[in-house]
PDB file of C-alpha atoms in Angstrom:
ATOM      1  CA  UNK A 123      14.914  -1.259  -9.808  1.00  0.00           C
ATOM      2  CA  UNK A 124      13.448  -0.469 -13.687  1.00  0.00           C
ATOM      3  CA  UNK A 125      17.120   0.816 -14.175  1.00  0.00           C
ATOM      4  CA  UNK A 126      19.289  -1.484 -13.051  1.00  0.00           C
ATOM      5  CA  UNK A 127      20.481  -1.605 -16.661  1.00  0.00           C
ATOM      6  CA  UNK A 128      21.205   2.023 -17.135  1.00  0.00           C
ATOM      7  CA  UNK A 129      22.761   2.639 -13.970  1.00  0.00           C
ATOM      8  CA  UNK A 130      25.493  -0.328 -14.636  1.00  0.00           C
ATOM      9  CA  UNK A 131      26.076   1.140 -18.290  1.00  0.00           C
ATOM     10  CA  UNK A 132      26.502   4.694 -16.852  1.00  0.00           C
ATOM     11  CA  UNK A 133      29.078   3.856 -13.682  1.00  0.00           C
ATOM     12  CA  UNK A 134      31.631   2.020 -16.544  1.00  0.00           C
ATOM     13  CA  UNK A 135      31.255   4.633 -19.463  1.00  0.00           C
ATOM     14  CA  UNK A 136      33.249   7.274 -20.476  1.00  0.00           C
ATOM     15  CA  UNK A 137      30.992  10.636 -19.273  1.00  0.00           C
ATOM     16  CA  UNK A 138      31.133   8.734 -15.880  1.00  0.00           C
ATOM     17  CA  UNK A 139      34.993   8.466 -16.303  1.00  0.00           C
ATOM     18  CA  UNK A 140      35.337  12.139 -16.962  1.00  0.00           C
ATOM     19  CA  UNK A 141      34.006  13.309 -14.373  1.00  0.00           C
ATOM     20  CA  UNK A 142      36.966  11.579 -12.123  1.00  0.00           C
ATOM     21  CA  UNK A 143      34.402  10.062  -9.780  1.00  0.00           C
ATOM     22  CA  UNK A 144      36.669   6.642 -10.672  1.00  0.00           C
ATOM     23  CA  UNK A 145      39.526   8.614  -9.035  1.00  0.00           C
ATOM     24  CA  UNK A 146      37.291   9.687  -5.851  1.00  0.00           C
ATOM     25  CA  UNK A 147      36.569   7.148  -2.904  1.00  0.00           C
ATOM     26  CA  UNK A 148      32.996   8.019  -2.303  1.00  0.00           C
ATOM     27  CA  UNK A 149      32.557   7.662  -6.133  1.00  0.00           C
ATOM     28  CA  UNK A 150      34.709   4.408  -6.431  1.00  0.00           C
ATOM     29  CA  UNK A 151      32.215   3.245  -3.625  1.00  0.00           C
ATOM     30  CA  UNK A 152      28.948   3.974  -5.532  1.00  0.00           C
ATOM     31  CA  UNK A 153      30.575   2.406  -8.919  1.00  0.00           C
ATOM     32  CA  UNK A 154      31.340  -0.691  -6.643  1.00  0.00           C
ATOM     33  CA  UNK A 155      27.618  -0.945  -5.354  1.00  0.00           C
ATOM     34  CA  UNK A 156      25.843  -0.283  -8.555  1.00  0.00           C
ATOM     35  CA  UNK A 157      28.419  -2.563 -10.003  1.00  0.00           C
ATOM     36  CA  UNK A 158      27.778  -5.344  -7.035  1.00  0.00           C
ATOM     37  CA  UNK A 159      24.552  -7.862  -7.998  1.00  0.00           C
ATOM     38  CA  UNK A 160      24.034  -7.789  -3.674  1.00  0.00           C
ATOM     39  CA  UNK A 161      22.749  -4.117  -4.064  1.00  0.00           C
ATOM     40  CA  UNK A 162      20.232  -4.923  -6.567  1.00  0.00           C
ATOM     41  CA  UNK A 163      19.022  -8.306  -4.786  1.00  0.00           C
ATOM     42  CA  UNK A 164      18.665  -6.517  -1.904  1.00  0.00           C
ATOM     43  CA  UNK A 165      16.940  -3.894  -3.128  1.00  0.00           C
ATOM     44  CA  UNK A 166      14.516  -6.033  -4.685  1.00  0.00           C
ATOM     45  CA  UNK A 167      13.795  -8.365  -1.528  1.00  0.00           C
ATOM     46  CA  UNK A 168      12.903  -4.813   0.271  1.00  0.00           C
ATOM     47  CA  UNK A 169      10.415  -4.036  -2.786  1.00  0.00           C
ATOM     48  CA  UNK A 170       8.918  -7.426  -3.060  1.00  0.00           C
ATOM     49  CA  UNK A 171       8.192  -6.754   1.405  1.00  0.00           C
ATOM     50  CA  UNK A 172       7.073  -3.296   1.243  1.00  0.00           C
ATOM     51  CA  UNK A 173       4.514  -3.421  -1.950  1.00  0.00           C
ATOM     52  CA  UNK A 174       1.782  -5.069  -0.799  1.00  0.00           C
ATOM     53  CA  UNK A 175       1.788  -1.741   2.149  1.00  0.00           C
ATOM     54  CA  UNK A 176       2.641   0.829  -0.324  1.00  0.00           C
ATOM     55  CA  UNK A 177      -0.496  -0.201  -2.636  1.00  0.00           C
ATOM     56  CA  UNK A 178      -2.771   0.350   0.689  1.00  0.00           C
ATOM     57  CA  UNK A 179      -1.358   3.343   1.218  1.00  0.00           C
ATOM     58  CA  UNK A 180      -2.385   4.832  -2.318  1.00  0.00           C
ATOM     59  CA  UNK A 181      -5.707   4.519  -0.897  1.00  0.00           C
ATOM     60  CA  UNK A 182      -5.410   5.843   2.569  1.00  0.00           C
ATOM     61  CA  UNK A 183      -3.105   8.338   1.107  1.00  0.00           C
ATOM     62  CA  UNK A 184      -5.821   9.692  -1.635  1.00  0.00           C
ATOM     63  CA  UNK A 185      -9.365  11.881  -1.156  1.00  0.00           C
ATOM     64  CA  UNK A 186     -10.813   9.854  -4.049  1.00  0.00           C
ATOM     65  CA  UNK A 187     -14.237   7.950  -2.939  1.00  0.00           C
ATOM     66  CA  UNK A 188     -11.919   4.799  -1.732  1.00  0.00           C
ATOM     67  CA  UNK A 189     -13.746   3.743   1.503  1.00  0.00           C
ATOM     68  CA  UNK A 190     -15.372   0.734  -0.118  1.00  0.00           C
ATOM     69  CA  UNK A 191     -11.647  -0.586  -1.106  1.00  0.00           C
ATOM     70  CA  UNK A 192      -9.652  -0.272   1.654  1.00  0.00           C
ATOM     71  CA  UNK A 193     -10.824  -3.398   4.312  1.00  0.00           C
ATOM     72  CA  UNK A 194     -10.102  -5.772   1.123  1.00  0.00           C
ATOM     73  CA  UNK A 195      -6.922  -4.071   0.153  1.00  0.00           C
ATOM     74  CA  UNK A 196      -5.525  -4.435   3.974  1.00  0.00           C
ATOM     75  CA  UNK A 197      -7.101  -8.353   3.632  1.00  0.00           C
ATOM     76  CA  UNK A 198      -5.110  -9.091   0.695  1.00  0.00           C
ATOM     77  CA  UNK A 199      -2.033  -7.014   1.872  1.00  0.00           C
ATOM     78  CA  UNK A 200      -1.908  -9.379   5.092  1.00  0.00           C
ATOM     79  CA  UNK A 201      -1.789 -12.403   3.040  1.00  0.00           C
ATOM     80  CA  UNK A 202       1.006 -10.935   1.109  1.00  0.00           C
ATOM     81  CA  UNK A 203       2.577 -10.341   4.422  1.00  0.00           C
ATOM     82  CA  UNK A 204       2.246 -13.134   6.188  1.00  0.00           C
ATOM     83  CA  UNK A 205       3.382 -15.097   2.807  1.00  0.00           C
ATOM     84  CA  UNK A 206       6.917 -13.431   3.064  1.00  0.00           C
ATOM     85  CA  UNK A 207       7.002 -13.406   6.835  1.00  0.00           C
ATOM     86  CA  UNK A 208       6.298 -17.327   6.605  1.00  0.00           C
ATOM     87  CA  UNK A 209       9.318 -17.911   3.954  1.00  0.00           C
ATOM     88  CA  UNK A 210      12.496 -16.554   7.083  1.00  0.00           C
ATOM     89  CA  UNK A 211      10.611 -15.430  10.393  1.00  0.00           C
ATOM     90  CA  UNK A 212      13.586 -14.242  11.555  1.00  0.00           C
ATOM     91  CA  UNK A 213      14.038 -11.812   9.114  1.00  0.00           C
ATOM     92  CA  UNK A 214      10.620 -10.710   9.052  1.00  0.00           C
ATOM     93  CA  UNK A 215       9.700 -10.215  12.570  1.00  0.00           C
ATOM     94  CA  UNK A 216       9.577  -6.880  12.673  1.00  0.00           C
ATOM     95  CA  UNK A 217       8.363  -6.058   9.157  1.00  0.00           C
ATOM     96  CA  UNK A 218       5.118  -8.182  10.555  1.00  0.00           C
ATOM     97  CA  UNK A 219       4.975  -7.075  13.878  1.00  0.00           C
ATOM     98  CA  UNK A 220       4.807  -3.296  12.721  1.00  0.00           C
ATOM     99  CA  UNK A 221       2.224  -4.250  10.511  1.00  0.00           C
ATOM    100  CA  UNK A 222      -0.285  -6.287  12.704  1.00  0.00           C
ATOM    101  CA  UNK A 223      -0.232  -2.873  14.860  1.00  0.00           C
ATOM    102  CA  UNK A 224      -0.625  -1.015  12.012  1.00  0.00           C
ATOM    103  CA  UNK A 225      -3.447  -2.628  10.324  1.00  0.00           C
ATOM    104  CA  UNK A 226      -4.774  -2.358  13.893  1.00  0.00           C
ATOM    105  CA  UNK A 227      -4.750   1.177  13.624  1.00  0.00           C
ATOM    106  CA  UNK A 228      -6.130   2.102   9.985  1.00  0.00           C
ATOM    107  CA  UNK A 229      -8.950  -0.318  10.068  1.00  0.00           C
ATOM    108  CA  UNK A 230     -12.161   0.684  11.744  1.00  0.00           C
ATOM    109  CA  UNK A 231     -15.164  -1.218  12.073  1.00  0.00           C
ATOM    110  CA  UNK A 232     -17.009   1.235   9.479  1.00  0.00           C
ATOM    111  CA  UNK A 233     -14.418  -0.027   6.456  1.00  0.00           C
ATOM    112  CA  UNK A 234     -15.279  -3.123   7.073  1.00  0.00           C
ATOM    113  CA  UNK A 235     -18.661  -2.167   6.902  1.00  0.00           C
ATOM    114  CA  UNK A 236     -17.925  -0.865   3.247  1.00  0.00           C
ATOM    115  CA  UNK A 237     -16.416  -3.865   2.381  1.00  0.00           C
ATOM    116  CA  UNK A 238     -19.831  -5.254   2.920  1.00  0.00           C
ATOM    117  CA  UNK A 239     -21.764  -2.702   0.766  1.00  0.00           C
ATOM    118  CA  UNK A 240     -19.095  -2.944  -2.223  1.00  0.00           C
ATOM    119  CA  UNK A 241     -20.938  -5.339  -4.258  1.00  0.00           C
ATOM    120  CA  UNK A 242     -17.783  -6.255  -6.624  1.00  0.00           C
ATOM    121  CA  UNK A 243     -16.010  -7.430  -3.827  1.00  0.00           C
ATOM    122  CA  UNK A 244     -19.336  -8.554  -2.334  1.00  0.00           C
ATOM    123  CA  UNK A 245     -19.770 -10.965  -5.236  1.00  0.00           C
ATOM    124  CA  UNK A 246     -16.106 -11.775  -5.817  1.00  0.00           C
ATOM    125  CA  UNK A 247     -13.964 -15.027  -4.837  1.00  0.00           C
ATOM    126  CA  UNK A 248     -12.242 -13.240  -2.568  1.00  0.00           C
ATOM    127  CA  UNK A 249     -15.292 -11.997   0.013  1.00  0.00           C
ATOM    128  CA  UNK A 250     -15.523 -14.238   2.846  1.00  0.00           C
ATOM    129  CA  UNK A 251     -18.083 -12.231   5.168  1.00  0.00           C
ATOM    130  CA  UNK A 252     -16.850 -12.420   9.049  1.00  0.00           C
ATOM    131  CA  UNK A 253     -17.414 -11.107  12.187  1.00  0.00           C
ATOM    132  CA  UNK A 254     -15.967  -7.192  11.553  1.00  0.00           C
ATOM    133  CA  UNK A 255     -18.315  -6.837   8.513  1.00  0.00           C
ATOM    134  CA  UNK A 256     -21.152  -7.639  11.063  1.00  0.00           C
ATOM    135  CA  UNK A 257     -19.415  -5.626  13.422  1.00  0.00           C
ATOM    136  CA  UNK A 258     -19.477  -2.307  10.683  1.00  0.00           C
ATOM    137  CA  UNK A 259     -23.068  -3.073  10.040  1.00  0.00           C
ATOM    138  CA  UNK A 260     -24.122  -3.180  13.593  1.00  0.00           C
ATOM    139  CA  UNK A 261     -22.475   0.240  14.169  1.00  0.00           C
ATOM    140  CA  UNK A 262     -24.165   1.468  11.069  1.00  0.00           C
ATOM    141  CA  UNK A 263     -27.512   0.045  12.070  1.00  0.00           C
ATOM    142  CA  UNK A 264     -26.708   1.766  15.932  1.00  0.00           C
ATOM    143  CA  UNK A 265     -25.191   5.317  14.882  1.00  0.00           C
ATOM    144  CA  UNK A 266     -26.413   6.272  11.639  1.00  0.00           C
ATOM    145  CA  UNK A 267     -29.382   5.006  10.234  1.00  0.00           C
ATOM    146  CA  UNK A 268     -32.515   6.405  11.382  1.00  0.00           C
ATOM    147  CA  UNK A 269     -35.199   4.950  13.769  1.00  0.00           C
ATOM    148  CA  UNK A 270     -38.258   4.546  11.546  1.00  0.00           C
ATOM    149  CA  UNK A 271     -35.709   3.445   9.450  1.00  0.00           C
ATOM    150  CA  UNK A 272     -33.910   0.285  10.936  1.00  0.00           C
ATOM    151  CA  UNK A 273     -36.412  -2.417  10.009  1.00  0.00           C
ATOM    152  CA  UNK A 274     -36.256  -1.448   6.981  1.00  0.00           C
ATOM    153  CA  UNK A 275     -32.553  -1.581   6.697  1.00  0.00           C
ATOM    154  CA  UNK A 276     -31.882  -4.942   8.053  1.00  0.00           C
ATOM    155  CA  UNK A 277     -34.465  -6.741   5.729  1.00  0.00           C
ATOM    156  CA  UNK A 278     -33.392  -5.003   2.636  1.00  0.00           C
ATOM    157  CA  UNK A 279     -29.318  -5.496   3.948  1.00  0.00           C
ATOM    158  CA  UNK A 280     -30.667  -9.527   3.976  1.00  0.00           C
ATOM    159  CA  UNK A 281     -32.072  -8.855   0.497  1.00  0.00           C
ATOM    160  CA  UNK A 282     -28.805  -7.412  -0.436  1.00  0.00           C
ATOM    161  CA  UNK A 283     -26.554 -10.067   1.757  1.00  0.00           C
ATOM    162  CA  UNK A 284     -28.936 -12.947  -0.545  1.00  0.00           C
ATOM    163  CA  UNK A 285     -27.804 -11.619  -3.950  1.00  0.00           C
ATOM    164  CA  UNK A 286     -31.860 -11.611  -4.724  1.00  0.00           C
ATOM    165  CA  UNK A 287     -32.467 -11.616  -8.810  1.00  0.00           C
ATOM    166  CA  UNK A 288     -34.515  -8.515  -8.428  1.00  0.00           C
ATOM    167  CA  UNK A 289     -31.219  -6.307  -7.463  1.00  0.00           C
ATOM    168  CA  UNK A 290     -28.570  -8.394  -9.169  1.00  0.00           C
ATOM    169  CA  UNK A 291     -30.133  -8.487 -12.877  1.00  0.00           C
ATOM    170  CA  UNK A 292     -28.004  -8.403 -16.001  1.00  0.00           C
ATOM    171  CA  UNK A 293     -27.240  -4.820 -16.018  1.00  0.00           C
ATOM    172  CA  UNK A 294     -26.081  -4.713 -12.349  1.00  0.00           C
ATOM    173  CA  UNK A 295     -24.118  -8.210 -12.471  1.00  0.00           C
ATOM    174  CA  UNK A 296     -22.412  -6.519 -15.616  1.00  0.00           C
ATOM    175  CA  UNK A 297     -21.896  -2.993 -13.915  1.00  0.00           C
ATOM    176  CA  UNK A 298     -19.506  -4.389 -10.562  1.00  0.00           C
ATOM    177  CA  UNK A 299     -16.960  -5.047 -13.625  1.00  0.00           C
ATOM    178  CA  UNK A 300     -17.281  -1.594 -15.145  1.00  0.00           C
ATOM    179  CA  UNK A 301     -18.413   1.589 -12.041  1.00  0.00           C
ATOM    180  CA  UNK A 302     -17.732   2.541  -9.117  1.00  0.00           C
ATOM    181  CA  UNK A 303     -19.629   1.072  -6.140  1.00  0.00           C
ATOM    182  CA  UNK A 304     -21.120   4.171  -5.612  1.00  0.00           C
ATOM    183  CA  UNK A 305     -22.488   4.414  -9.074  1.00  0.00           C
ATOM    184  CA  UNK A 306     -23.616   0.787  -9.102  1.00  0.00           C
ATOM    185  CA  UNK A 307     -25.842   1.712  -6.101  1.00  0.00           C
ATOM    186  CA  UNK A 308     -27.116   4.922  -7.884  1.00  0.00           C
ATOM    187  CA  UNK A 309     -28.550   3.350 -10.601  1.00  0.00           C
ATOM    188  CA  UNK A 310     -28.994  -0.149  -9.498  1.00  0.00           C
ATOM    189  CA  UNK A 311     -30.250   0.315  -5.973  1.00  0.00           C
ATOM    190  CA  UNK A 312     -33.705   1.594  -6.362  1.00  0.00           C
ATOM    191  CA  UNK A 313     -35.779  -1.948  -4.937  1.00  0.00           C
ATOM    192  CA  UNK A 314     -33.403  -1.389  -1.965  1.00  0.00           C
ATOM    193  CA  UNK A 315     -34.084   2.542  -1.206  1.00  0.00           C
ATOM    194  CA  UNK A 316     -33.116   2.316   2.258  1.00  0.00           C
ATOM    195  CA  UNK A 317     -30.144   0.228   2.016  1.00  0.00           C
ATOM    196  CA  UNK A 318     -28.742   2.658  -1.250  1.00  0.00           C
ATOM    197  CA  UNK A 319     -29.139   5.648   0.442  1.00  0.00           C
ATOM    198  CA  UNK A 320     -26.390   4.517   3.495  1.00  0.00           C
ATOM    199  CA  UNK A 321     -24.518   2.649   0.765  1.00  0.00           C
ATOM    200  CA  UNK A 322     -23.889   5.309  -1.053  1.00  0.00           C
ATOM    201  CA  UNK A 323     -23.114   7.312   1.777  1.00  0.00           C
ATOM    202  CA  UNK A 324     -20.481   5.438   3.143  1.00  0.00           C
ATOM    203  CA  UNK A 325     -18.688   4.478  -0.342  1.00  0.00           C
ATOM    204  CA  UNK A 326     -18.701   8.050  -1.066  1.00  0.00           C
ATOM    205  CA  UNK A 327     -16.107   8.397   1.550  1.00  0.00           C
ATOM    206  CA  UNK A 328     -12.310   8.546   1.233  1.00  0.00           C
ATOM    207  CA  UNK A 329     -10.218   6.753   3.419  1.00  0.00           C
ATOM    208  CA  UNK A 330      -8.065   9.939   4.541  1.00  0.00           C
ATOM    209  CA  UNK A 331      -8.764  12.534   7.006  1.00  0.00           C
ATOM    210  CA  UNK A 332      -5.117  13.501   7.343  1.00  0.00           C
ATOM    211  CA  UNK A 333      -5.152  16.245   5.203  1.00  0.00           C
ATOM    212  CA  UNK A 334      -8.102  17.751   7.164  1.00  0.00           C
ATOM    213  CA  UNK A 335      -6.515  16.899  10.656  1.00  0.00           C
ATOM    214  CA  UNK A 336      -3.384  18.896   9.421  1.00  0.00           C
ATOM    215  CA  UNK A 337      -5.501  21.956   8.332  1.00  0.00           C
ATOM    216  CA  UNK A 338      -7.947  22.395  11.755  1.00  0.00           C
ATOM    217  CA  UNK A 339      -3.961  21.831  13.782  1.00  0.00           C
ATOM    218  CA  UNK A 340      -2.786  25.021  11.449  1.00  0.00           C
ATOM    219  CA  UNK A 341      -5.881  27.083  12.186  1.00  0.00           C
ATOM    220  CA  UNK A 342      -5.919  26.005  15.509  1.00  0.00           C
ATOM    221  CA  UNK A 343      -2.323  26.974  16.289  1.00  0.00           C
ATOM    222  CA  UNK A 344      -2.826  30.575  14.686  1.00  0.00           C
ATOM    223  CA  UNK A 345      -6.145  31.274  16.003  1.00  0.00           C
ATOM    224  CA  UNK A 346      -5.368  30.683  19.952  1.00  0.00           C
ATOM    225  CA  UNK A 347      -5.722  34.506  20.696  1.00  0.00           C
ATOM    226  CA  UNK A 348      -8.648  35.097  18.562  1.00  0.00           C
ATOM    227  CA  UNK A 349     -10.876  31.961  19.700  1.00  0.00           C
ATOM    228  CA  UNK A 350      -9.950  32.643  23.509  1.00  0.00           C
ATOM    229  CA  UNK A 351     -13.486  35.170  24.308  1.00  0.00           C
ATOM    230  CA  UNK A 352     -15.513  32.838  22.287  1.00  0.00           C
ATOM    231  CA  UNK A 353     -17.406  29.651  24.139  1.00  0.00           C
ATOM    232  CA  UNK A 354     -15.631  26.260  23.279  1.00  0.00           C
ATOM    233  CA  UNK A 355     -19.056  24.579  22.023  1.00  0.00           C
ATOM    234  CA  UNK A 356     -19.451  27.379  19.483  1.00  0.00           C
ATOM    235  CA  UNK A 357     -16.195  27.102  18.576  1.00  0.00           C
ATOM    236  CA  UNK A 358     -15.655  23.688  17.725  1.00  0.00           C
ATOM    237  CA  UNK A 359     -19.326  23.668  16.053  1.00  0.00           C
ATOM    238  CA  UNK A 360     -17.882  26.846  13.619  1.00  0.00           C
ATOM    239  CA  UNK A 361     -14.808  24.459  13.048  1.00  0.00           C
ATOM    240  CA  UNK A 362     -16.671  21.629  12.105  1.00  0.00           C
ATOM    241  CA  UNK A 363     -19.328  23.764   9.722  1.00  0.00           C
ATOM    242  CA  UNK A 364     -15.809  25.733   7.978  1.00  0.00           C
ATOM    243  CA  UNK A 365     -14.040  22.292   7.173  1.00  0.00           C
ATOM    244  CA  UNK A 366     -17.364  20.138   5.553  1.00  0.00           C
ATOM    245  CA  UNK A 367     -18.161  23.558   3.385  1.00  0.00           C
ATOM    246  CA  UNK A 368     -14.295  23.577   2.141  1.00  0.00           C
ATOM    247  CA  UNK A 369     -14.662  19.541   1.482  1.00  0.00           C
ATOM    248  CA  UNK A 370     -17.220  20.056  -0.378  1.00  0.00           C
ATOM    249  CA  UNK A 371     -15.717  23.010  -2.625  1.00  0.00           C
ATOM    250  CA  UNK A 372     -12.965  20.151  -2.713  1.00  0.00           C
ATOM    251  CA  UNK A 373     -15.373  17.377  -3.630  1.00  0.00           C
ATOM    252  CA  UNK A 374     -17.135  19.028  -6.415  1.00  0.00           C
ATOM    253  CA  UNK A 375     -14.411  19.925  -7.902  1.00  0.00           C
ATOM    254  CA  UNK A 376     -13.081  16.356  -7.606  1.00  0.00           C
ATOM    255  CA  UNK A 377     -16.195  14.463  -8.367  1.00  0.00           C
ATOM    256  CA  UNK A 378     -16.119  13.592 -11.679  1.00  0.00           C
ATOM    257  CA  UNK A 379     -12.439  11.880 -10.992  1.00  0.00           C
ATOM    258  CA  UNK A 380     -12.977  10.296  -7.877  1.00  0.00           C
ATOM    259  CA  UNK A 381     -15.696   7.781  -8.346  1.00  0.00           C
ATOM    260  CA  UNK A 382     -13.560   5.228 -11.026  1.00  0.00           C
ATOM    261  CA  UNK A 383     -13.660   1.901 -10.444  1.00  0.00           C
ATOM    262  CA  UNK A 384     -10.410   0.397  -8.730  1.00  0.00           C
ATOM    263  CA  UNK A 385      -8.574  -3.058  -9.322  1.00  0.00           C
ATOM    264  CA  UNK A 386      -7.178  -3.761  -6.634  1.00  0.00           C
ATOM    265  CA  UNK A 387      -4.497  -5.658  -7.961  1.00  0.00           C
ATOM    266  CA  UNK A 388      -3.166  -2.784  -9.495  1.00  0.00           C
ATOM    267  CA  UNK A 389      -3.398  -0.084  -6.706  1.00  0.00           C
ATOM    268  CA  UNK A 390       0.172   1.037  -7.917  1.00  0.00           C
ATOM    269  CA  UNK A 391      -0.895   2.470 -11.250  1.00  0.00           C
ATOM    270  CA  UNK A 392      -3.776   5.020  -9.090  1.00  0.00           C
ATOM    271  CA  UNK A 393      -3.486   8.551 -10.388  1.00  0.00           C
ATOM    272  CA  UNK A 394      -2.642  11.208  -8.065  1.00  0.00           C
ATOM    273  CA  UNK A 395      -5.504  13.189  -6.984  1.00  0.00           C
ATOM    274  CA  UNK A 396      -3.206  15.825  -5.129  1.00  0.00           C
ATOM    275  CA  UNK A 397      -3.916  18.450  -8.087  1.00  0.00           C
ATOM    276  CA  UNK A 398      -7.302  18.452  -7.080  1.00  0.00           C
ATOM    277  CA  UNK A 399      -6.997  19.308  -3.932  1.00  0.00           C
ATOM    278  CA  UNK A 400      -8.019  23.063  -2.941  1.00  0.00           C
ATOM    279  CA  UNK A 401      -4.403  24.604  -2.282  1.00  0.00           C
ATOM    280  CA  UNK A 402      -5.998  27.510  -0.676  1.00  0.00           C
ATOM    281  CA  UNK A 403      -7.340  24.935   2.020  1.00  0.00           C
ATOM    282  CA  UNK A 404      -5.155  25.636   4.944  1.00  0.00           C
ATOM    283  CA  UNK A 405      -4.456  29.697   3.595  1.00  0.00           C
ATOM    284  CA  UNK A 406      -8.593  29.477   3.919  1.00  0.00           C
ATOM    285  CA  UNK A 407      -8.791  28.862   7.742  1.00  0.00           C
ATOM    286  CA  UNK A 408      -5.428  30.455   8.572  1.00  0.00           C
ATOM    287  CA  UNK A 409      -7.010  33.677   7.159  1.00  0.00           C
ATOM    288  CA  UNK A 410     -10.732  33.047   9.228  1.00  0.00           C
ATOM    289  CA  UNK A 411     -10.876  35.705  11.442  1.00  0.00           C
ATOM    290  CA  UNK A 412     -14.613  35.034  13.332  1.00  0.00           C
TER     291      UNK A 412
END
């Protein structure tokens, strides 16, 4: 759409001309729809639907510490939706129906969870804390924070959930504008010890796993033969132990890029973190022979 301009100047100018396309009927066609204002209004209507989907998926798409993002980036992705649905239902059925089930599918209790521990969005206009961020902190409090450890939590996750003085002082109110939730916790998390240590845990975490998922299909696929004498439980434990090692080659590598903080109202301008990625990944495990 950011050459609409060009393209109109280049279908009526004289390179265009002598190349005959004017004189072929699949080029007379194209000149016509460049040419046409219903091409370009269309085209726009279709941008102005799928944005608000394409910015989420810049962050389930990336391996950059994004966890802590994503619940509010689906939350303000359905409002966009449901604004254009709202404007011709008709239109938009299906455009909202794929992305209820959608949404359904991406969002897991634990991102909501995140949401939670973010303490920009935490202390933003836009948090309004409900039922799945109580949800993700109940299945944090079940499945991964440690027994002599729970009272703990939940009294310093009120502390947190209070916005006491002692955690939010100057420093920290000013650092949710300027580092990464992760970062924030790191250095202003210390009277909640407990509650940083999961924190940062969880924000550390991107939001994809598909680049992993494609890598243990690949090494299962070529490794059939070779993992056949060995015992399932061993084998699945080796798998698991292979992939964390190469995410963390990946992470290290990665780490001083992916903990930036993220405006979420600009998801479209996030960098590409694909160059970091270890492109001997998948060669790695193909080539595992025990």
């Amino acid at each position: 759409m950011g050459i609409e301009s060009e393209l109109r100047l280049l279908v009526s100018s004289s390179e265009w001309l002598s190349l005959s396309f004017d004189k072929d009927e699949s080029g007379v066609e194209v000149g016509e729809i460049i040419q046409g204002s219903e091409f370009w209004s269309g085209g726009k209507e279709v941008l102005q639907a799928l944005e608000p989907i394409f910015q989420v998926l810049c962050l389930v798409d990336g391996y950059n510490a994004t966890s802590g993002f994503l619940y509010a980036a689906v939350e303000m992705t359905d409002e966009a939706i449901r604004q254009i649905y709202e404007t011709n239902v008709a239109k938009y059925q299906s455009l909202w129906k794929i992305f209820k089930q959608w949404r359904g599918d991406i969002i897991q209790p634990i991102h909501a969870a995140a949401a939670f521990l973010n303490p920009a969005y935490m202390c933003s206009e836009k948090y309004i804390e409900n039922d799945a961020m109580k949800h993700g902190m109940n299945i944090m409090l079940e499945k991964l924070v440690d027994g002599e450890e729970k009272e703990i939590f939940v009294q310093e996750m009120l502390l947190y959930r209070n916005k006491v003085p002692k955690l939010f002082t100057t420093m920290a109110v000013t650092m949710l504008r300027t580092s990464h939730p992760c970062d924030w916790w790191d250095y202003c998390g210390d009277v909640l010890p407990v509650l940083k240590k999961y924190a940062i845990r969880i924000l550390s975490q991107p939001c994809s796993t598909s680049f992993c998922r494609e890598s243990l299909s690949a090494f299962e696929t070529a490794q059939t033969e070779k993992r056949e004498p060995l015992m399932p439980a061993v084998m699945g434990d080796y798998l698991y132990l292979r992939t964390n090692a190469l995410l963390m080659e990946n992470f290290n590598t990665m780490k001083e890029k992916i903990r930036k903080p993220l405006d979420l109202v600009k998801l479209r301008e996030l960098p590409d973190f694909s160059e970091f990625i270890n492109e001997n990944f998948t060669r790695d495990l193909l080539n595992e022979i025990k």
